[in-house]
Short mmCIF file of C-alpha atoms in Angstrom, two decimals:
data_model
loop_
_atom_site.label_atom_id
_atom_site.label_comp_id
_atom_site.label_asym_id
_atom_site.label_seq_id
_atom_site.Cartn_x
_atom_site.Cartn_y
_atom_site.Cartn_z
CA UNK A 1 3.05 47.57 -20.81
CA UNK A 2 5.31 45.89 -23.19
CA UNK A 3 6.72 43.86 -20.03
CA UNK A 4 3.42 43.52 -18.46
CA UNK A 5 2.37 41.56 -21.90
CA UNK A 6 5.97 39.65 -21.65
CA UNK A 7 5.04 38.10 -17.41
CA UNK A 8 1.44 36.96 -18.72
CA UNK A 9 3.07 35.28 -21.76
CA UNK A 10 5.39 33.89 -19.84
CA UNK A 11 3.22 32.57 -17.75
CA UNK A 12 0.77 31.51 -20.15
CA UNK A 13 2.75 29.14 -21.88
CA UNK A 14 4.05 27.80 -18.27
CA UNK A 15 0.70 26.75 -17.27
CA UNK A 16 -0.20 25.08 -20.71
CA UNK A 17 3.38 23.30 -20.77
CA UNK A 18 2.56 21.81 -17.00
CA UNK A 19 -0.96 20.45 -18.45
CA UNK A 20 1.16 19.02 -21.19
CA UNK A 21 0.56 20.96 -23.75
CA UNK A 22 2.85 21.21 -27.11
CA UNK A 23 4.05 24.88 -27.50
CA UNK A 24 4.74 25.47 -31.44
CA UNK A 25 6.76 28.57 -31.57
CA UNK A 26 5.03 29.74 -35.21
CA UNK A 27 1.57 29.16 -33.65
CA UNK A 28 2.40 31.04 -30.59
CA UNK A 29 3.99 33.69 -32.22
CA UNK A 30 1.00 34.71 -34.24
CA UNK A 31 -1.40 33.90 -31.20
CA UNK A 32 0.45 36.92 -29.05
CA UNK A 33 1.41 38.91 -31.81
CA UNK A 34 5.20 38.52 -31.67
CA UNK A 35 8.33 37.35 -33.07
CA UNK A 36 9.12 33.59 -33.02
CA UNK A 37 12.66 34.82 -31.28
CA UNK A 38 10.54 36.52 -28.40
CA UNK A 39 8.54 32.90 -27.97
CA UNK A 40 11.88 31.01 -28.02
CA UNK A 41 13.40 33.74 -25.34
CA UNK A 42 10.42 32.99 -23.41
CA UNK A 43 10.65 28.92 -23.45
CA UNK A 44 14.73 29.79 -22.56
CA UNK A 45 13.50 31.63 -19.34
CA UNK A 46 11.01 28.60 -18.56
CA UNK A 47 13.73 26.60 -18.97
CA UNK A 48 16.27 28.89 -16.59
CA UNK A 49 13.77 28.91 -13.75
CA UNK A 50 13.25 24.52 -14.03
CA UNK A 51 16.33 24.24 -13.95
CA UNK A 52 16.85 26.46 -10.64
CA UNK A 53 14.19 24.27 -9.24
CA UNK A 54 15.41 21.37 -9.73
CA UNK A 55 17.52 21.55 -6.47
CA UNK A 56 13.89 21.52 -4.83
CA UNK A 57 13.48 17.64 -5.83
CA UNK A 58 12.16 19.29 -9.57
CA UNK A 59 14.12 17.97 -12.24
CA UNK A 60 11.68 19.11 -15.17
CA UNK A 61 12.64 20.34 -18.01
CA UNK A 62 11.49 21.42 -21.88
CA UNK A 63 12.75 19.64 -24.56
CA UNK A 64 11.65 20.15 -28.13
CA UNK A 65 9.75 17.15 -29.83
CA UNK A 66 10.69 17.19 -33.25
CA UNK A 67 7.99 14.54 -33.58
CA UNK A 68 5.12 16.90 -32.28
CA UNK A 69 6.54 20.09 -33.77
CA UNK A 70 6.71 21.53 -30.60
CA UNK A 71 8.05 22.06 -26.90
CA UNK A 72 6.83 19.88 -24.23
CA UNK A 73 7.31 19.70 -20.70
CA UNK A 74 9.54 16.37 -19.76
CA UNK A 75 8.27 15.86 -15.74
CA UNK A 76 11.29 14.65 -13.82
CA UNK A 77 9.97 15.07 -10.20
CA UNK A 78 11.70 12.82 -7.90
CA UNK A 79 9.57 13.73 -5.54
CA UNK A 80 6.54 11.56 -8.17
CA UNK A 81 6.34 8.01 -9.01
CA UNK A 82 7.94 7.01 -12.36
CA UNK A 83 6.28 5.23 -14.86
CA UNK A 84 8.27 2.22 -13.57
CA UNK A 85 7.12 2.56 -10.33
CA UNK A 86 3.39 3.39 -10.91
CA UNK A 87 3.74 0.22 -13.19
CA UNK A 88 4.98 -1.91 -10.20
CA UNK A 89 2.39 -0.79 -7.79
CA UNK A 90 -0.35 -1.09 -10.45
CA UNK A 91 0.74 -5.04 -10.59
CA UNK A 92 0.90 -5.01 -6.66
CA UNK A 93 -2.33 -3.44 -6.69
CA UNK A 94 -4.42 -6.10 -8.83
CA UNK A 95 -2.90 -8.74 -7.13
CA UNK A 96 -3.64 -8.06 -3.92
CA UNK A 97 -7.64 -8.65 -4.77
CA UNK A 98 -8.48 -6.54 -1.94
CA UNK A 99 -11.16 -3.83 -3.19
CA UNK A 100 -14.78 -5.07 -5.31
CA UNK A 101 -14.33 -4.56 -8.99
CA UNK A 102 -15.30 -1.26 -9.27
CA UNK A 103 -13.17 0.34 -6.66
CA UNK A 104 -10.14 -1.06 -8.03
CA UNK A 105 -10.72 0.07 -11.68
CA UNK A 106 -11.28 3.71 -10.28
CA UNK A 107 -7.87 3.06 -8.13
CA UNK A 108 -6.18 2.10 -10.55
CA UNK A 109 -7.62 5.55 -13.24
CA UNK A 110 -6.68 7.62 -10.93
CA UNK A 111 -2.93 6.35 -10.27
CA UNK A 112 -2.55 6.31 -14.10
CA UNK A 113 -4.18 10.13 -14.46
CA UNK A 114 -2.02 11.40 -11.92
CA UNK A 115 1.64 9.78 -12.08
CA UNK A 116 1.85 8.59 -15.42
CA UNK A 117 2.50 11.32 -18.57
CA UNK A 118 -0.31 11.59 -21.06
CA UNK A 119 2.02 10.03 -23.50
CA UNK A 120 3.25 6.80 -22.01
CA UNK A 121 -0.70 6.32 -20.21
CA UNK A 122 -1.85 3.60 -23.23
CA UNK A 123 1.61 1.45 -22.79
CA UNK A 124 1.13 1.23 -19.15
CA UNK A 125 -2.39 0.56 -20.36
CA UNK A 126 -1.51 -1.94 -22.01
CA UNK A 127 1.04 -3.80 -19.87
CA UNK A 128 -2.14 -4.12 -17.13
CA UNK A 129 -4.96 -4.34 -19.61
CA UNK A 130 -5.08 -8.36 -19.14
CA UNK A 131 -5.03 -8.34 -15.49
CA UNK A 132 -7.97 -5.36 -14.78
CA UNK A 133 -10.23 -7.71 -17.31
CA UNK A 134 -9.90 -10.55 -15.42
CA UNK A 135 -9.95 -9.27 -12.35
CA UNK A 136 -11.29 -11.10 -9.73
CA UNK A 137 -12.92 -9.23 -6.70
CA UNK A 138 -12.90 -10.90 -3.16
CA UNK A 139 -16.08 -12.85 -2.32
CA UNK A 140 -17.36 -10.70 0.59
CA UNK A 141 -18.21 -7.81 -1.94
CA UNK A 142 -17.91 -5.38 0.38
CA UNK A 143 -16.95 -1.69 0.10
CA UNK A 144 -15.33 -0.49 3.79
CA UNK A 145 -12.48 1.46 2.57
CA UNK A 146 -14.36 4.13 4.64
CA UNK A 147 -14.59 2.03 8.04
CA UNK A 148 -10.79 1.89 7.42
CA UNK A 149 -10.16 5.31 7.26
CA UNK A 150 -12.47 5.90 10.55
CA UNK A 151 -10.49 2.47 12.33
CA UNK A 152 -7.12 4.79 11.02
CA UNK A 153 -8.26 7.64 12.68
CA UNK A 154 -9.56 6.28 15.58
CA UNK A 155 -6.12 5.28 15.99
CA UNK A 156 -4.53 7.94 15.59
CA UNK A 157 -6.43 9.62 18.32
CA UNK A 158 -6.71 6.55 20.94
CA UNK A 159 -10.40 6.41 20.94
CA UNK A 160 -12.12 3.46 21.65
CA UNK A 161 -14.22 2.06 18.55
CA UNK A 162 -17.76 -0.09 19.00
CA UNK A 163 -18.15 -2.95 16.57
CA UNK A 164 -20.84 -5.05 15.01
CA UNK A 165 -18.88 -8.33 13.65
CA UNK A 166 -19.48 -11.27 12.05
CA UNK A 167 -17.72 -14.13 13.15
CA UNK A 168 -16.60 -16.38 10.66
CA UNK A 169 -17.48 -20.05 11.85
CA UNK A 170 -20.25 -19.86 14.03
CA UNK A 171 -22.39 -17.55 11.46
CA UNK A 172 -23.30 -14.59 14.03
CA UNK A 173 -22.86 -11.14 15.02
CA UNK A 174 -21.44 -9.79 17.95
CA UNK A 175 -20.92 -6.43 19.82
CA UNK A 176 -17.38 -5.61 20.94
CA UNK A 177 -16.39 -2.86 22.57
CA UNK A 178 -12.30 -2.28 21.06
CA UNK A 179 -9.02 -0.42 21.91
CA UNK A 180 -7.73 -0.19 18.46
CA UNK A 181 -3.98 -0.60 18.06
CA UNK A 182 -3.23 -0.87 14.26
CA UNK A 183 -4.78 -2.02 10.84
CA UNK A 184 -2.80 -4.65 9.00
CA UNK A 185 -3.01 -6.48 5.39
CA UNK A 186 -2.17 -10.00 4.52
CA UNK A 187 -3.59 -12.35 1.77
CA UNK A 188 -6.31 -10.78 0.26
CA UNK A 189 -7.85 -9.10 3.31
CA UNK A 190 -7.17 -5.71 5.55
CA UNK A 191 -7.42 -6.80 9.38
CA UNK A 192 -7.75 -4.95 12.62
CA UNK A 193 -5.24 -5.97 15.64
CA UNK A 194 -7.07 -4.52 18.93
CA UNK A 195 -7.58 -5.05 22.57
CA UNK A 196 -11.24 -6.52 23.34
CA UNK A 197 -12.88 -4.28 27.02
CA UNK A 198 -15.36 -5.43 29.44
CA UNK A 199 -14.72 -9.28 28.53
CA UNK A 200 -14.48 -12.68 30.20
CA UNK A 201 -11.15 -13.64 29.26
CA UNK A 202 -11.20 -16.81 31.02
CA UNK A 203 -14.68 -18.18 29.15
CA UNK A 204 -13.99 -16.78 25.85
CA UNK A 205 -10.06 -16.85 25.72
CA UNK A 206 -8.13 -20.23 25.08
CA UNK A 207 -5.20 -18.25 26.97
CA UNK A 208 -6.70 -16.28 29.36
CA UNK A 209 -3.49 -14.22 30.10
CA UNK A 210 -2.41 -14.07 26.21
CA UNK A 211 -1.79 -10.25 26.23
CA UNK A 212 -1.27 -9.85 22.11
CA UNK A 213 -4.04 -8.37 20.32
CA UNK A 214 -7.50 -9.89 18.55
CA UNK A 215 -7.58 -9.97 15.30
CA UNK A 216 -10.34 -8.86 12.76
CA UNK A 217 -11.44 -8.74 9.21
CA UNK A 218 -12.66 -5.62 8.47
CA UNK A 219 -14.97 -6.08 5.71
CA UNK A 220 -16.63 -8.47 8.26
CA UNK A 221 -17.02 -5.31 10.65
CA UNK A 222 -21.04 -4.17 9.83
CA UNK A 223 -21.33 -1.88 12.43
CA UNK A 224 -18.91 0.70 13.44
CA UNK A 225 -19.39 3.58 16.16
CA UNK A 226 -16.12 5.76 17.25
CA UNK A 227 -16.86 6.55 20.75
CA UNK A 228 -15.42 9.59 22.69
CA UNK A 229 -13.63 8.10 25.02
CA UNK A 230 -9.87 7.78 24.68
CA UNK A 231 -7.16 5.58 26.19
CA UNK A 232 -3.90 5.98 27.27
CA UNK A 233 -0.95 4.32 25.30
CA UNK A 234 2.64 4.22 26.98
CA UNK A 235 5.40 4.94 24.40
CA UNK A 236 7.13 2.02 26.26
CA UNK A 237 4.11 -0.05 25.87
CA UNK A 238 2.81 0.67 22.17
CA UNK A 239 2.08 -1.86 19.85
CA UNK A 240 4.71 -2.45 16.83
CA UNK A 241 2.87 -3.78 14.19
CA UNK A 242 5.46 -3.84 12.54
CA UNK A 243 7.74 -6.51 14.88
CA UNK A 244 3.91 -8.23 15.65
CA UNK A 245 3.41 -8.64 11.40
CA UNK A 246 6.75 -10.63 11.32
CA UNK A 247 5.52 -13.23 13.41
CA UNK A 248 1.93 -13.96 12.75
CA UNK A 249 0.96 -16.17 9.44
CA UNK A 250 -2.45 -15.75 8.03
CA UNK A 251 -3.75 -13.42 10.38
CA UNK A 252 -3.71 -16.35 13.05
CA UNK A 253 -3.65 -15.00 16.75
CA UNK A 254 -2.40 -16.83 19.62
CA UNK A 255 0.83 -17.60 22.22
CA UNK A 256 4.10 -16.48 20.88
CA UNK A 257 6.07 -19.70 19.77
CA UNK A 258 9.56 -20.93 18.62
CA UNK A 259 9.58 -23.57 15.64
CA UNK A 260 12.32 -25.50 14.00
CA UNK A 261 12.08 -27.88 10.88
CA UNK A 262 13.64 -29.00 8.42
CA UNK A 263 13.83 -27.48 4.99
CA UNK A 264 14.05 -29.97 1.99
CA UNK A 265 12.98 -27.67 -1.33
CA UNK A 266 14.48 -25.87 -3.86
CA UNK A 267 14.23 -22.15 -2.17
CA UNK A 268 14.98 -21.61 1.08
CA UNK A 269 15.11 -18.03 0.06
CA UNK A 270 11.55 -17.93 -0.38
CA UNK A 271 11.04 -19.47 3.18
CA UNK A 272 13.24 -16.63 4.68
CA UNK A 273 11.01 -14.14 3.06
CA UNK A 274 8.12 -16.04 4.52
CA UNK A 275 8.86 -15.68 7.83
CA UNK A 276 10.69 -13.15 8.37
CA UNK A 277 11.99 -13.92 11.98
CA UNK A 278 13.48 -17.21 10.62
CA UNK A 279 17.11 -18.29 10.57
CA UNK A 280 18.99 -21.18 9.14
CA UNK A 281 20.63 -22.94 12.25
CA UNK A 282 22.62 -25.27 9.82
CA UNK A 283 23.35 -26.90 6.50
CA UNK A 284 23.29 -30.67 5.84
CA UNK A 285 22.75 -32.36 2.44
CA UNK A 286 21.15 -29.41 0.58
CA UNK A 287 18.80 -29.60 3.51
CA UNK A 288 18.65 -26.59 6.33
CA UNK A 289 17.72 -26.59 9.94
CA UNK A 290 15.16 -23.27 9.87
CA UNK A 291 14.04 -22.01 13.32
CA UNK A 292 11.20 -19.11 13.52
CA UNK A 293 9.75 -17.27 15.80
CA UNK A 294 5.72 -17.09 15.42
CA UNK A 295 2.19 -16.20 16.62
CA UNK A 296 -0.43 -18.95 17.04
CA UNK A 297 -1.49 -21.38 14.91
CA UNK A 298 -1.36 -20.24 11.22
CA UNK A 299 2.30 -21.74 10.97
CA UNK A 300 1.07 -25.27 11.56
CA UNK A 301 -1.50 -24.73 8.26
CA UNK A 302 1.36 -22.75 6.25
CA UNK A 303 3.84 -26.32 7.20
CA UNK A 304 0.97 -28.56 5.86
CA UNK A 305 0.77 -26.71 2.71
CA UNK A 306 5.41 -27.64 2.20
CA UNK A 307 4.22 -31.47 2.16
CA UNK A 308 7.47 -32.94 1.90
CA UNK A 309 9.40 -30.25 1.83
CA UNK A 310 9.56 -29.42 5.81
CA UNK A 311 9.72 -31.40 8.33
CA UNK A 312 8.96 -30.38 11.95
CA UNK A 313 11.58 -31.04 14.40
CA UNK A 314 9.91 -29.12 17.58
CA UNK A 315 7.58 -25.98 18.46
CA UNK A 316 8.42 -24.70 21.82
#
């Protein structure tokens, strides 16, 4: 009996340490009738088996907080985020103005409540307090987190997806009929890269062989059907968004393209990170010779916004 009562102790005071409770040997001692050396044997044993777990990624462990009067549990799991990190992505997160207002403040509660201890929560607080006020949501309004999560499955499984979408300039809807191939973010909006069936590429393409996917805004997607039928995908002949997201600048479709200008500013750093296919070809003057490798046309709008800083030498 007596070490049936020790296992549910044990195990007691486990459970309220992982919910971040403070154990207080005197308290704990009266509560299960016991000395405050059988409490402190008990904490030792917690502490024995964290520490054997801790070559399973756990690195937790049970310090004593003179400042609380108690044991808590100190979570070390590398396999979490750390308050640095959730504080990071938190940043990222407002930034990227993707979500309405309330779908990023829930987002972000629910980041906080899960990777960040109960007693660090107000500084990180804090440190992002500014930003979630003032928090501007995208002008579209829209909520189609869940159309993403259907687009991501769809793609997962190669089925074809049916689409009602508004196009941007010439203010109306149309019906597609779309091989989905990968869902991709970039200033302020989530986009779909897929292969349009049962179309006139000659009448509606300006390159009717251009083989590189469409692209679309998926909070402009207001119809959405996931068909049944599937396609076939090639491992030779998948799409790499990855090696695709390198070259394309503001979502921009089109012919692939090599560019070279001129680089006059004060960070050509920041250029390289911009384009991440680009190279310097040479030095002269504090100036560099910078040629890319791109998608369409959203490089000629992201070289108007340099000014005097670039100059073009030739796209090819």
């Amino acid at each position: 009996m007596e070490k049936k009562d020790k296992v549910y102790r044990i195990l007691d005071l486990y459970a309220r340490l992982q919910n971040g409770e403070v154990i207080s040997k005197p308290e704990e001692a009266v509560r299960f009738g016991v000395s405050e050396k059988s409490i402190q044997r008990d904490i030792d044993d917690i502490r024995e088996f964290l520490q054997k777990a801790e070559t399973e990624g756990a690195g937790n462990y049970v310090p004593y907080k003179q400042e609380q009067g108690g044991y808590r549990m100190q979570v070390l799991d590398s396999r979490k985020f750390t308050n640095e990190e959730v504080l990071a992505i938190t940043k990222i997160l407002l930034e990227s103005r993707a979500f309405t207002k309330p779908e990023m403040m829930r987002m972000l509660d629910k980041m906080l409540d899960c990777c960040v201890p109960p007693e660090n929560r107000k500084l990180v607080d804090e440190l992002v307090s500014n930003e979630r006020y003032h928090y501007i949501e995208p002008h579209h309004k829209k909520v189609f987190i869940g159309n993403m999560w259907e687009i991501g499955k769809a793609i997962r499984e190669h089925r074809y997806i049916a689409v009602t979408y508004g196009k941007l300039k010439e203010k109306k809807q149309v019906t597609r009929k779309l091989k989905p191939l990968a869902i991709m973010f970039s200033e302020f909006y989530f986009y779909l890269a897929a292969h349009i069936e049962n179309i006139d590429r000659e009448k509606e393409f300006q390159v009717a062989n251009d083989m590189y996917p469409t692209i679309y805004r998926i909070d402009r997607i207001s119809g959405l059907e996931v068909l049944e039928e599937r396609f076939q995908v090639p491992y030779k002949d998948r799409f790499e968004e990855g090696e695709y997201r390198k070259r394309i600048q503001f979502m921009f479709g089109g012919k692939l393209q090599h560019i070279e200008f001129w680089y006059k500013g004060q960070s050509v750093e920041a250029v390289l990170d911009k384009l991440p296919t680009a190279e310097i070809v040479r030095e002269e003057d504090g100036k560099y010779l910078v040629r890319a490798e791109t998608f369409g046309d959203g490089i000629d709008m992201w070289l108007r916004y340099q000014g005097e800083c670039v100059e073009l030498v030739k796209k090819f």
